[in-house]
Amino acid sequence: MRPSDLELLAVPGTPALHGTLLLTAVTTPDLGGNTYRSSLWRAAPDGGAARQWTHGERDTDPAISPDGRWVAFLRADGDKPQLHVMPADGGDARRLTELPLGAGAPVWAPDSRRVAFTARVPEAGRYGAPDEDGEVLEPGAEAPRRITRYDYRLDNVGFLRDRPRRLFVLDVTDPGEPEPLTDDQADVSDPAWLPDGSAVLVVAPREWGATDTEESDLYLVPAEGGEPVLAVRSAGSAAKPSVTADGTIFFYGQEYTWPHVVARNPGLWSAELPADGEPAKPRRLTDPESVYCMADVPPAQFRDEVLVTVLNRGAIELRAVPRDADRAPLDGLGRLLGDRGAVRSFTVHGERIAAVVARPDSSGDVVLLDGPDQLVLTDFAKPVREKGIHPVEELTATAPDGYPVHGWLVLPEGDGPHPVLLVVHGGPFAAYDWGLFDEAQVYASAGYAVVMGNPRGSAGYGESHGQAIVHGLGTVDVDDVLALLDAALERDDLDSSRVGVMGGSYGGFMTTWLAAHHGSRFRAAWSERAVNAWDSFTGSSDIGWFFTEAYVGADPVVQRERSPLTYAAQIRIPFAVVHSEHDWRCPVEQAQRLFVELKRNGTEVEMLLFPGEGHELSRSGKPRHRVQRFDAILDWWSRHLA
């Protein structure tokens, strides 16, 4: 796989299923247009070939009405996605919205007539909305923003308080001009209808956004308009609710004990719709230590169980939780899918389940579970597989304190000995998984063996595994990645004298830390979108106001001790500092401070800045920038690991 093969990666979105109609949006990078294109594809449950079903520039988020007659979806012919609807048996799509900042994914009401969605609504005079005099201002001519809160912006989104996300309900038979049902005081998300269609359940910040908070609750908003009512007060956070026919609410939540809001396993919770005006008290169904529920799609009832996806040792598994479970451990949940794979999304209709499953050689294909049958209905990964996918081998090691470490090794072709790249993921409470990882494939195709793992601090190995580096970054996590590297280097076909280290975000932190404290083990380093100095991160990052204290602590002395920048003078190997100019998660000053310090110290250092990009460059940045990044990485390693 070469950098330009990026446009062969086809990524399916959440499927929609009703009877024989099974749809998913498939997104691919377009290098020529420097954009992403997507269309709806129809998979054949009888095993026939999947076919393209719509032909817009960017069609996403299909939702089939409960009666099976209509398909609502988003179409972006320009920059902003708008809500469209079309007959399920084919025909022309009809646009329902013309919102200045676009619409969110549609959710059908039980009556198959109305849809709920969220959309950001700009203040007058901002983001192309006319001001009080009817004038449309250029961004540089807008009035200053008055900021009084910590949570005023978000990486990859932008400023928040001047364009709150609000709830809409639209009648598709007579759409008219949609009006928001919620005010501008709180960002709402994840709408879910009540069974009788009288109200919509949404996620909103605690106290309806009255104060700075990372906590969120569930609110009921009348479908005809009216004041929101607190329905469920979470134990910390809430996400992706669903409501069953008997009025039971299922949602994902994390338990917070402030400031301990990091490295907490999301779990499945349930609550009954409140009947007496008091908010319901939720009950946790899954074990907080062993079960990490992915919050990508809402939980779904299937027979007398609830389906969720669970991150488990690099696999993302479709698991069944008994409705009456009480903090059930992982081994008490039945597994339906996900062995050595990653279930990215799923949906249920009747007795059948459709899921998108990624594997080491696939970014995702549609799988149908129909009784005992498990049918793979698509082969979106065929073009990239034909280019050649390098096998992924599981790798285990033991840290100096006896702790087990888990990861993977991706080998290039040939007998070797091959140069080696130690690649560290971001997060830190995240994980590499069994899905196709384009970066590892590109590096292996260029001749490098790739070592990657999930050290302590990662997700999916128990909450205590993730909590192990809270107030301890750069300790046992370092031990773990080096143990994994040592285990790989025991092979005769790897060259221990030619090893590089690289990573982004927290992985960039680890790269800088390793270069300073274990530089003799590496020929060079590539540190990307990194945290290098906790003192300035606190005030410059969109999450710094709580993240630094949660992971490192409030003591400035400790913050300096845990900052790679403090040890820049110890870095003597060639070092690449890579960043995006519009990164608000790890702001560009983190790169600039390190670059200047290394240059002052006489270290061989280069800085690469990507204009117009944020923290997510490597995953969702402009396609040409993603290819240019790959080209720069391969050039760097060809110079230093040749």
Coordinates of N, CA and C in Angstrom, one line a residue, residues 10 17 26 38 60 75 86 109 116 151 157 225 265 289 330 368 371 389 420 430 441 455 524 537 563 586 622 640:
A10 N -12.3 2.4 1.3 CA -13.7 2.6 1.4 C -14.2 2.3 2.8
L17 N -31.4 -0.9 8.2 CA -32.0 -2.2 7.8 C -33.5 -2.2 8.1
V26 N -20.9 4.8 2.1 CA -19.5 4.4 1.9 C -18.7 5.6 1.5
S38 N -19.0 10.3 -0.8 CA -19.7 9.2 -0.2 C -21.1 9.1 -0.9
T60 N -24.8 10.6 3.2 CA -24.4 9.8 4.4 C -25.7 9.6 5.3
R75 N -27.4 14.9 2.5 CA -26.6 15.1 1.2 C -26.0 16.4 1.2
M86 N -36.3 10.2 0.3 CA -36.7 9.6 -1.0 C -37.4 8.3 -0.7
A109 N -39.5 9.4 13.7 CA -40.5 9.2 14.7 C -41.3 7.9 14.5
A116 N -36.5 13.7 13.7 CA -35.8 14.6 14.6 C -34.3 14.7 14.2
D151 N -15.5 26.0 28.3 CA -15.9 25.1 27.2 C -16.4 25.9 26.0
V157 N -14.3 21.2 15.4 CA -15.6 21.8 15.3 C -15.5 23.3 15.2
G225 N -43.0 21.3 21.0 CA -42.4 22.5 21.6 C -42.7 22.6 23.1
N265 N -14.2 3.6 32.2 CA -14.9 2.8 31.2 C -16.3 3.2 31.0
E289 N -15.2 -2.3 35.7 CA -13.8 -2.6 35.5 C -13.5 -3.3 34.2
L330 N -17.5 -8.9 31.8 CA -17.3 -9.2 30.4 C -17.7 -10.6 30.0
L368 N -24.4 -9.6 7.9 CA -25.7 -9.9 8.3 C -25.8 -11.1 9.2
G371 N -30.4 -15.4 12.2 CA -30.5 -16.7 12.9 C -29.1 -17.2 13.1
I389 N -1.9 -6.6 1.3 CA -2.0 -6.2 2.7 C -1.0 -7.1 3.4
V420 N 13.0 -0.9 11.9 CA 11.8 -1.1 12.8 C 11.3 0.3 13.2
A430 N -7.2 5.1 24.7 CA -7.6 4.7 23.4 C -6.9 3.4 23.1
Q441 N 0.2 -0.3 7.3 CA 0.4 -0.9 6.0 C 1.3 -0.1 5.0
P455 N -0.2 -0.1 25.7 CA 0.4 -0.2 27.0 C -0.5 0.3 28.1
A524 N 16.2 7.9 15.3 CA 15.5 9.2 15.0 C 14.1 9.1 15.6
F537 N -0.3 23.9 28.0 CA -1.5 23.0 27.5 C -2.7 23.4 28.3
S563 N 6.6 16.9 31.8 CA 6.6 17.6 30.5 C 7.9 17.2 29.7
C586 N -4.1 19.8 20.8 CA -2.7 20.1 21.2 C -2.3 21.3 20.4
K622 N -7.6 16.8 4.9 CA -7.7 16.9 3.5 C -6.9 15.8 2.9
H640 N 17.0 8.4 7.8 CA 17.5 8.1 9.1 C 17.6 6.7 9.4

